[in-house]
Coordinates of C-alpha atoms in Angstrom, one line a residue:
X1 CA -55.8 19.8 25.5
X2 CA -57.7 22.1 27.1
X3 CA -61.3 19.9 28.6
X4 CA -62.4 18.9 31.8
X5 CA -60.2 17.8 34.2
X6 CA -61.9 14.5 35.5
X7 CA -62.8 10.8 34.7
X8 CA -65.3 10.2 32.0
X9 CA -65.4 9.7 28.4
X10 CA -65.1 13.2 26.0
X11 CA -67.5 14.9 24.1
X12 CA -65.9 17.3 22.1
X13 CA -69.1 20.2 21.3
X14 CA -69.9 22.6 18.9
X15 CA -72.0 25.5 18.0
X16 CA -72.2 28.5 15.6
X17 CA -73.7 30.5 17.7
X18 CA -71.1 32.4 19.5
X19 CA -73.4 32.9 22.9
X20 CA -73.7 28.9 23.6
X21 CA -74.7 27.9 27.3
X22 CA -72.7 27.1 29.6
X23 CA -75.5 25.3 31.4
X24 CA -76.4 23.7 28.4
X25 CA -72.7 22.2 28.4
X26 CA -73.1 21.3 32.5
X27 CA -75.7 19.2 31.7
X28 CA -73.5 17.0 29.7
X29 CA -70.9 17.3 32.4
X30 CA -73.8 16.0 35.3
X31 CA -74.2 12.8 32.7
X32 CA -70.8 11.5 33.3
X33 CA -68.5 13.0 30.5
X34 CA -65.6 15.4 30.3
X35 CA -66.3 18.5 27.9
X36 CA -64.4 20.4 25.1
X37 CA -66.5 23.2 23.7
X38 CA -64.9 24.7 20.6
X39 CA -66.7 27.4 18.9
X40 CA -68.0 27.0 14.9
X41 CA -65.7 24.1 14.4
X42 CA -64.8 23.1 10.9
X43 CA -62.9 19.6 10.0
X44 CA -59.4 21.2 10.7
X45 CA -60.7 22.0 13.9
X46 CA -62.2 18.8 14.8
X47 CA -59.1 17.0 13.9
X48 CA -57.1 19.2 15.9
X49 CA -58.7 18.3 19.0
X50 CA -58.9 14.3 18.2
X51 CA -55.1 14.8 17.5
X52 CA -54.6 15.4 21.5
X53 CA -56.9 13.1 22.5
X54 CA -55.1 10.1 24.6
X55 CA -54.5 7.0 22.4
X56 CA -57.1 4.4 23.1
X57 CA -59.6 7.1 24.4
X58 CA -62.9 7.0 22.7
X59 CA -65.0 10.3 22.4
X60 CA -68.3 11.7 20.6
X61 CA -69.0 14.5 18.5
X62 CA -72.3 16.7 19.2
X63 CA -73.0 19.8 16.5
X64 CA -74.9 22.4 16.2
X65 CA -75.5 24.0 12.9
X66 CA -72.7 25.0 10.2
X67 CA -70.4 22.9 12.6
X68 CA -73.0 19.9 12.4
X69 CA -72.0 20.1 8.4
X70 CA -67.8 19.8 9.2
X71 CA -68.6 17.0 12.0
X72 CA -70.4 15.0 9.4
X73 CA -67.5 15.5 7.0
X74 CA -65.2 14.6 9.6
X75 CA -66.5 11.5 10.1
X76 CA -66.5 10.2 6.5
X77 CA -62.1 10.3 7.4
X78 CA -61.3 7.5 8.4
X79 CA -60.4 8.5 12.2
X80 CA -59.7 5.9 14.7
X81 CA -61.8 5.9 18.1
X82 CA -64.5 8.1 17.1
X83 CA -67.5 6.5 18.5
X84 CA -70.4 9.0 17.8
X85 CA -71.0 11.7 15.7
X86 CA -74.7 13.9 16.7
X87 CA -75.2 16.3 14.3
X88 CA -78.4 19.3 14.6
X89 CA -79.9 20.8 11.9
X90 CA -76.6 21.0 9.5
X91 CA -77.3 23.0 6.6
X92 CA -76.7 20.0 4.2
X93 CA -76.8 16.8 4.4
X94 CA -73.4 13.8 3.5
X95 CA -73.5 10.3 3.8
X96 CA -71.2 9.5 6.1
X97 CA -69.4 6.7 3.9
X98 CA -67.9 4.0 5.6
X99 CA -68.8 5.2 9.6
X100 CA -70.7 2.1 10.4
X101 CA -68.0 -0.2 9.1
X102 CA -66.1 1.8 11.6
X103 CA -68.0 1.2 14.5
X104 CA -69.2 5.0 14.5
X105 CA -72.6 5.5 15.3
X106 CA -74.4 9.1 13.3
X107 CA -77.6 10.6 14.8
X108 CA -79.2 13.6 12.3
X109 CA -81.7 15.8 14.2
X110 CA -83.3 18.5 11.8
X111 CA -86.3 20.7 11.2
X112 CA -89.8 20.8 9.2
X113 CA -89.5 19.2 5.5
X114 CA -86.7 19.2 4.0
X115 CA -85.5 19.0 0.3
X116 CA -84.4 16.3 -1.6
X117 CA -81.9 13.6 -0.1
X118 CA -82.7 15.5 3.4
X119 CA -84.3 13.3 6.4
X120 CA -88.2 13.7 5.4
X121 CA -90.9 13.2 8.0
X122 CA -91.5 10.1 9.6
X123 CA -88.4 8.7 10.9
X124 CA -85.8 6.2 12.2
X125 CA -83.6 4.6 9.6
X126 CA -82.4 6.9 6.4
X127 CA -80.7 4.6 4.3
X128 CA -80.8 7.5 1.3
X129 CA -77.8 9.1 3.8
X130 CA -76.0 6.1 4.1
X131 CA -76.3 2.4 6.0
X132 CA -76.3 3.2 10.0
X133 CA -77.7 7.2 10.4
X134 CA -80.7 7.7 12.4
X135 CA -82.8 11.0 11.4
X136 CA -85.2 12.5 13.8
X137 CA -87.4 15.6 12.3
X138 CA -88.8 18.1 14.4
X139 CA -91.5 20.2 13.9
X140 CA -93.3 18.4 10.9
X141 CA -97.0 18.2 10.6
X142 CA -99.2 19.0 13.4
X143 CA -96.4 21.6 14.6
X144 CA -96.3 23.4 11.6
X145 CA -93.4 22.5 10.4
X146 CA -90.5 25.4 9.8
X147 CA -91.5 29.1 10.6
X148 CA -93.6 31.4 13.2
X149 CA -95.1 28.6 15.8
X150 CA -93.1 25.9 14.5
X151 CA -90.0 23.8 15.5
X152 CA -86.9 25.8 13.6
X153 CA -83.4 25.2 13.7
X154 CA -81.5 26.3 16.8
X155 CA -84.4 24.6 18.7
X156 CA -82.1 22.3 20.7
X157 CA -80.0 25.6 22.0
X158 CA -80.5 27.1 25.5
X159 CA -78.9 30.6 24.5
X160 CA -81.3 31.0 21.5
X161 CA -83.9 31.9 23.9
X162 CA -87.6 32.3 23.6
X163 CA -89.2 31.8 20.8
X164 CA -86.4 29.9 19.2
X165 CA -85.6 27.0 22.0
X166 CA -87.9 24.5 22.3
X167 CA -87.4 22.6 25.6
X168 CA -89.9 19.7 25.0
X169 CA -87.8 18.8 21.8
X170 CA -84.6 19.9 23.0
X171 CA -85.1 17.1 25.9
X172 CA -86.6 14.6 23.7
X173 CA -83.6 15.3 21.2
X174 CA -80.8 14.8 24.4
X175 CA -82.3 11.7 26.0
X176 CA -81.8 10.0 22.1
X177 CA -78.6 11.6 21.5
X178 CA -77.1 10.0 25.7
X179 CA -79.0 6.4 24.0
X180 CA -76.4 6.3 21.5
X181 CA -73.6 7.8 23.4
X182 CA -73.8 5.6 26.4
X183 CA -73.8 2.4 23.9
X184 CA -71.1 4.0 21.8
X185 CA -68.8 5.6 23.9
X186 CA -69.3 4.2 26.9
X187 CA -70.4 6.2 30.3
X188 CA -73.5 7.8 31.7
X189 CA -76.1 5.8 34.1
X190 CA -77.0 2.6 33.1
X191 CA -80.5 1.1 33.4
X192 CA -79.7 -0.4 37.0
X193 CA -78.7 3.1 38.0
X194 CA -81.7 4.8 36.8
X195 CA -83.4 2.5 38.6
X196 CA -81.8 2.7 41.7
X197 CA -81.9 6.4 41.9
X198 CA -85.9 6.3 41.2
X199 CA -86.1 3.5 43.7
X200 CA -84.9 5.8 46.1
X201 CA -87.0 8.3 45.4
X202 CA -90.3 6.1 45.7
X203 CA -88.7 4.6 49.0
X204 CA -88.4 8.1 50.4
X205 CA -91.9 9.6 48.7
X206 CA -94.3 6.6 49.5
X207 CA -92.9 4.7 52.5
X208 CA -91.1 8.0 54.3
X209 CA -87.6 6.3 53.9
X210 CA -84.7 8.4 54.3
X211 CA -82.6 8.5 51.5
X212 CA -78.6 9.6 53.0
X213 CA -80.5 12.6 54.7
X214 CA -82.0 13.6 50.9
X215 CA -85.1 16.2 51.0
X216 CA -86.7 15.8 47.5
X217 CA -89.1 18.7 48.6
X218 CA -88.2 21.7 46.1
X219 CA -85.7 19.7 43.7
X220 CA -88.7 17.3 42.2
X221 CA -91.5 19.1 40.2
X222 CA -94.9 17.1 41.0
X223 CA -97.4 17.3 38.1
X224 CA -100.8 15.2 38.5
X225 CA -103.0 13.9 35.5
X226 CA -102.0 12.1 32.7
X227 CA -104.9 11.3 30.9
X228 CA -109.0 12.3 30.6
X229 CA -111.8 10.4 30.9
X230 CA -111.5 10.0 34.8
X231 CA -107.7 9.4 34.8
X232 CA -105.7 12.5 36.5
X233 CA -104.3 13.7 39.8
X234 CA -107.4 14.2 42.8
X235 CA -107.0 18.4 42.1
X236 CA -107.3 18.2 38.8
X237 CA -110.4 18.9 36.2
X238 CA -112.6 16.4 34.4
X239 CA -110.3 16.3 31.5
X240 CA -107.0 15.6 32.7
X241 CA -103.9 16.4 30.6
X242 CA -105.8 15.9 27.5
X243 CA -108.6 18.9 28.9
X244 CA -105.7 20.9 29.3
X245 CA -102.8 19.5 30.5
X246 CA -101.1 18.7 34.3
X247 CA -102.3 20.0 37.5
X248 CA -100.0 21.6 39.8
X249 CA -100.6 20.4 43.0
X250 CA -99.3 23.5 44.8
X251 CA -102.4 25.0 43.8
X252 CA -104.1 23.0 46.5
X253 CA -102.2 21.0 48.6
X254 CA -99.5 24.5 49.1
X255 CA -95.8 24.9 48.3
X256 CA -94.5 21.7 49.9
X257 CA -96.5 18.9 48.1
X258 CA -94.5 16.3 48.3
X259 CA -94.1 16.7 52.5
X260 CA -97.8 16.8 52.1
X261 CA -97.8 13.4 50.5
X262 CA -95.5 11.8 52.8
X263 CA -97.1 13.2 55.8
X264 CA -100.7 11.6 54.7
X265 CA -99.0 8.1 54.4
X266 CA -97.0 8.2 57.6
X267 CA -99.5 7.7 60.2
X268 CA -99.6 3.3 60.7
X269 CA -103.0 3.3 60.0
X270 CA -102.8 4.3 56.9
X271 CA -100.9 1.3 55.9
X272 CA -99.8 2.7 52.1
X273 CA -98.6 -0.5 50.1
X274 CA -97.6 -0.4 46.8
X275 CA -97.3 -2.9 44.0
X276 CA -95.5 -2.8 41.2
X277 CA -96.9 -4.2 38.1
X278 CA -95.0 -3.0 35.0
X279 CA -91.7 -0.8 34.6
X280 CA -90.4 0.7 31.5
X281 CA -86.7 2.0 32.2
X282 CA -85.6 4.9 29.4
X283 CA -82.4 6.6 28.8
X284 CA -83.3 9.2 32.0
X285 CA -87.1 8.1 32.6
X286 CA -89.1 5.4 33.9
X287 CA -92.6 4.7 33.6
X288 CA -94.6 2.7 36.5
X289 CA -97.8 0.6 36.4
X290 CA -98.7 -0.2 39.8
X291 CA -101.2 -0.7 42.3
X292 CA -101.5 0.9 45.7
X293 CA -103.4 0.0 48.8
X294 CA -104.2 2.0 51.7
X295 CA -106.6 2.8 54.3
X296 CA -108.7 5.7 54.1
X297 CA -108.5 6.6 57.9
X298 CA -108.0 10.5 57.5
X299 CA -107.6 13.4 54.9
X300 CA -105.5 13.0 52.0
X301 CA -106.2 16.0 49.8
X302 CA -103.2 14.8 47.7
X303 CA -105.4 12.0 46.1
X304 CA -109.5 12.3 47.3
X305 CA -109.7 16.6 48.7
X306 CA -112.2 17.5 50.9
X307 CA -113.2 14.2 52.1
X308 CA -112.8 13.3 55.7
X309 CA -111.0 10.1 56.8
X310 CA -114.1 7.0 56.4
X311 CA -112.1 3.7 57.3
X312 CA -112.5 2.0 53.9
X313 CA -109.6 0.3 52.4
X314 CA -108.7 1.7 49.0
X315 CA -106.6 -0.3 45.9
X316 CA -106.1 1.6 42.9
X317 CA -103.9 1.2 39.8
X318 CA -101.5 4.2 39.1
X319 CA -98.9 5.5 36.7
X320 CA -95.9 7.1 37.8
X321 CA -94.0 8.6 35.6
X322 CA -90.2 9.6 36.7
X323 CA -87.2 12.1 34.8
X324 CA -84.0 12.4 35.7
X325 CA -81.3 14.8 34.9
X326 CA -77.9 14.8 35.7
X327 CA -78.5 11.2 37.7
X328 CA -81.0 12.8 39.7
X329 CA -84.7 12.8 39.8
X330 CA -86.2 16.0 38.9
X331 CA -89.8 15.4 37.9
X332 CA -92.7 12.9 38.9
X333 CA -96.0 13.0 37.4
X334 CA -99.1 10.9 38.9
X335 CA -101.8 9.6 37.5
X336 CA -104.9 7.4 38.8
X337 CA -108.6 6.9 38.5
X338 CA -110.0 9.2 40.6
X339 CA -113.5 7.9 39.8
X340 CA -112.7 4.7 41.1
X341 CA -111.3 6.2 44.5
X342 CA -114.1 8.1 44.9
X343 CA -116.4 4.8 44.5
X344 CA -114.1 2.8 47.1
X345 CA -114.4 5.5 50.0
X346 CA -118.6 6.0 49.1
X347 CA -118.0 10.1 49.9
X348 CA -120.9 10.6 47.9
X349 CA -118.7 13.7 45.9
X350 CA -116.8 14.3 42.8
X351 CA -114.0 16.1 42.3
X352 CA -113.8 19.8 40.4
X353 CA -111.0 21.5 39.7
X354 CA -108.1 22.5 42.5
X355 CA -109.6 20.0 44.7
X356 CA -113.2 21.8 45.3
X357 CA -116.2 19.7 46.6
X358 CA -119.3 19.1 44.1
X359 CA -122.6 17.3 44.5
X360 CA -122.8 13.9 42.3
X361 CA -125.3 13.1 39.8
X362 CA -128.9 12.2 40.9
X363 CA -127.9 8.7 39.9
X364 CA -125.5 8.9 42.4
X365 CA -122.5 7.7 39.4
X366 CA -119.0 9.2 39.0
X367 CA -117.7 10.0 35.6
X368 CA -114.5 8.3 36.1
X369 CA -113.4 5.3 33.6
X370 CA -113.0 2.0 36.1
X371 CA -111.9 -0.3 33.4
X372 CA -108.6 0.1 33.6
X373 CA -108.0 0.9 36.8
X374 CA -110.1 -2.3 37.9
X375 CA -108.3 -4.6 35.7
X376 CA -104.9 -3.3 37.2
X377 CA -106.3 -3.9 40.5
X378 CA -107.0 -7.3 39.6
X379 CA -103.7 -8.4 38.0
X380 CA -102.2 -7.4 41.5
X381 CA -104.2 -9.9 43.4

C-alpha cells in the first residue's frame, strides 16, 4: 500500500477537490500518524485500502465532501479495526448503524442550517443520526450561517483558499477531530506531553532556561490582550481583545519580542517568580492561571512601557494561553491587569495604545478592573 513509510497509526484521507494540500496532509503527519491520501474516494475505494492494511492495525477515516458521504457508508459495513470515521460537510447525511457497537467512533462537521434529519445548530450529541455521532455546525447564527460572509462548506480545506477556508474553524474543527482519534486509534501527544513541551517553553520564556539549544524567537507568535475592562497586554488599548482584538507586540517592543521578554527578566534583581494557580490541558492547548512576582528595578516595556525601573515589588495574576501544532508550541497569548501593575509601581501613568505615555485622571485612578487580578493574587499567598 502505497502510505507513509514510518511508525504511527494510519489515517487514510479524502477530498473531492482535486487540488488538496499537501501541507494540509503534513500537518497530520507532524501529529504522529502515517498518511494515505486517495482522491474522491467512494466505498469501493475505501475498502480497497483497508484491504492492505496489516491485520491488527487500527486506522481512521477523515472526508471531505462527496467522499465524506462514501466514508459514512463505509462505516455502516461491518469492517474490523476501523476506529474513527470524521466526515466534513457530506452532502447527505446516514446513520451509521451499528458503528458504536463496533467500537467506531463518527464525528460530522457541517455548515449553516441544514434540512431535515441534518445536524441543526446547537450541538454535541445527534441521536436522530444514530447512538454515538457527534455533530459540530459551523457557521450558524451570529456568522451568518451559509453564503457570502458565512462559514460554507470546503471551510476546513487549505487549497480552497480565500474566501472559502476558514482557519479559525478549520483549527477548531482539527483539534476535535485529533480528540477522538488519539482515544480511538491510538497516537498523537498525550496530555503529559503537551505539557511537557509548554513547560519547556515557559522554562525557556520566563526563567531564560535553555531548552536543548531551542530559540523560540520567530517560531512562536506572541499576541497580548485577552480581555477589556483593564485586562490586556501593557501595549495594548483600553479595550483589549474585545475593543478590537490582540496586540502585536512587535509594534512596540520590535521584531524579537520574545528576546525582549527574556532579556527584561534576566538581570537577578529582577527576581521573576511565577506561580501556577490553575491549568487546563486541551487536545494541542493549554490555558494558565497564574501569578507572577517580580521586582520592578528597570524598564520592561513588555508589561508597564515607558516607565523607568522604581524598586517596587510587583504580583499580578495572568493568563497564558499556549497552541501547539505538530508537538510544538507555536502561539502564546498574554493577558494581565495592567491597571493593577500600574497601581503597584505608583508611575503616576496609564497606558494608550502601542505602549505610548498618558497623564491619569485628576483623581489620580486607573481604569483597570483589580478584582480579579487581586483575588488571584491572593489565592497565591
Amino acid at each position: 500500500m502505497s502510505s507513509d513509510d514510518f511508525d504511527g497509526p494510519l489515517l487514510i484521507i479524502s477530498s473531492d477537490f482535486s487540488q488538496f494540500d499537501p501541507d494540509q496532509l503534513q500537518r497530520y503527519r507532524d501529529e504522529g500518524y502515517r498518511v494515505h491520501y486517495v482522491e474522491n474516494a467512494d466505498v469501493r475505494a475505501f475498502q480497497r485500502v483497508a484491504d492492505e492494511i496489516e491485520p491488527g492495525e487500527a486506522y481512521g477515516i477523515i472526508a471531505f465532501g462527496k467522499p465524506a458521504l462514501h466514508a459514512l457508508k463505509f462505516t455502516c459495513e461491518p469492517i474490523a479495526r476501523l476506529k474513527a470515521t470524521v466526515a466534513y460537510y457530506p452532502p447527505a447525511y446516514i446513520s451509521p448503524q451499528g458503528a458504536r457497537e463496533r467500537g467506531v467512533r463518527v464525528v460530522v462537521h457541517t455548515v449553516g442550517q441544514t434540512g431535515a434529519g441534518g445536524p441543526g445548530p446547537g450541538f454535541g450529541e445527534l441521536g436522530g443520526l444514530g447512538m454515538g455521532l457527534v455533530g459540530w455546525v459551523y457557521g450558524d447564527g451570529d456568522e451568518g450561517g451559509e453564503g457570502e460572509g458565512g462559514v460554507n462548506a470546503g471551510f476546513a480545506e487549505q487549497a480552497r483558499g480565500k474566501g472559502v477556508y476558514r482557519r479559525v474553524e478549520a483549527e477548531l474543527a482539527m483539534a476535535r477531530d485529533l480528540d477522538v482519534i488519539r482515544s480511538s486509534v491510538g497516537g498523537g501527544m498525550s496530555g503529559v506531553q503537551v505539557e511537557q513541551r509548554w513547560e519547556d517553553f515557559l522554562g525557556w520564556l520566563f526563567r531564560g532556561e535553555s531548552v536543548s539549544g531551542k530559540d523560540f524567537e520567530g517560531n512562536v507568535s506572541l499576541h497580548f490582550g485577552l480581555g477589556g475592562n483593564g485586562w490586556g497586554g501593557g501595549g495594548g488599548g483600553s479595550g483589549g481583545v474585545s475593543g478590537g482584538g490582540d496586540v502585536d507586540p512587535e509594534d512596540f517592543l520590535g521584531p524579537r519580542p520574545l528576546a525582549h521578554i527574556r532579556s527584561c527578566l534576566a538581570p537577578p534583581g529582577v527576581g521573576f517568580r511565577m506561580r501556577l494557580l490553575r491549568r487546563t490541558v486541551g487536545v494541542n492547548s493549554v490555558v494558565d492561571e497564574v501569578v507572577v512576582r517580580f521586582r520592578h528595578v528597570r524598564r520592561m516595556e513588555w508589561i508597564i512601557p515607558g516607565v523607568e525601573g522604581t524598586g517596587r515589588e510587583v504580583a499580578v495574576g495572568m493568563v497564558v494561553v499556549g497552541g501547539l501544532k505538530g508537538g510544538k508550541v507555536v502561539r502564546c497569548r498574554v493577558g494581565w491587569d495592567r491597571g493593577e501593575v500600574r497601581r503597584q509601581v505608583g508611575d503616576g501613568v496609564r497606558i494608550g495604545e502601542k505602549g505610548e505615555r498618558k497623564g491619569m485622571g485628576d483623581d489620580g485612578k486607573s481604569e483597570g478592573r483589580r478584582g480579579n487580578a487581586s483575588e488571584m493574587v491572593h489565592l497565591a499567598k
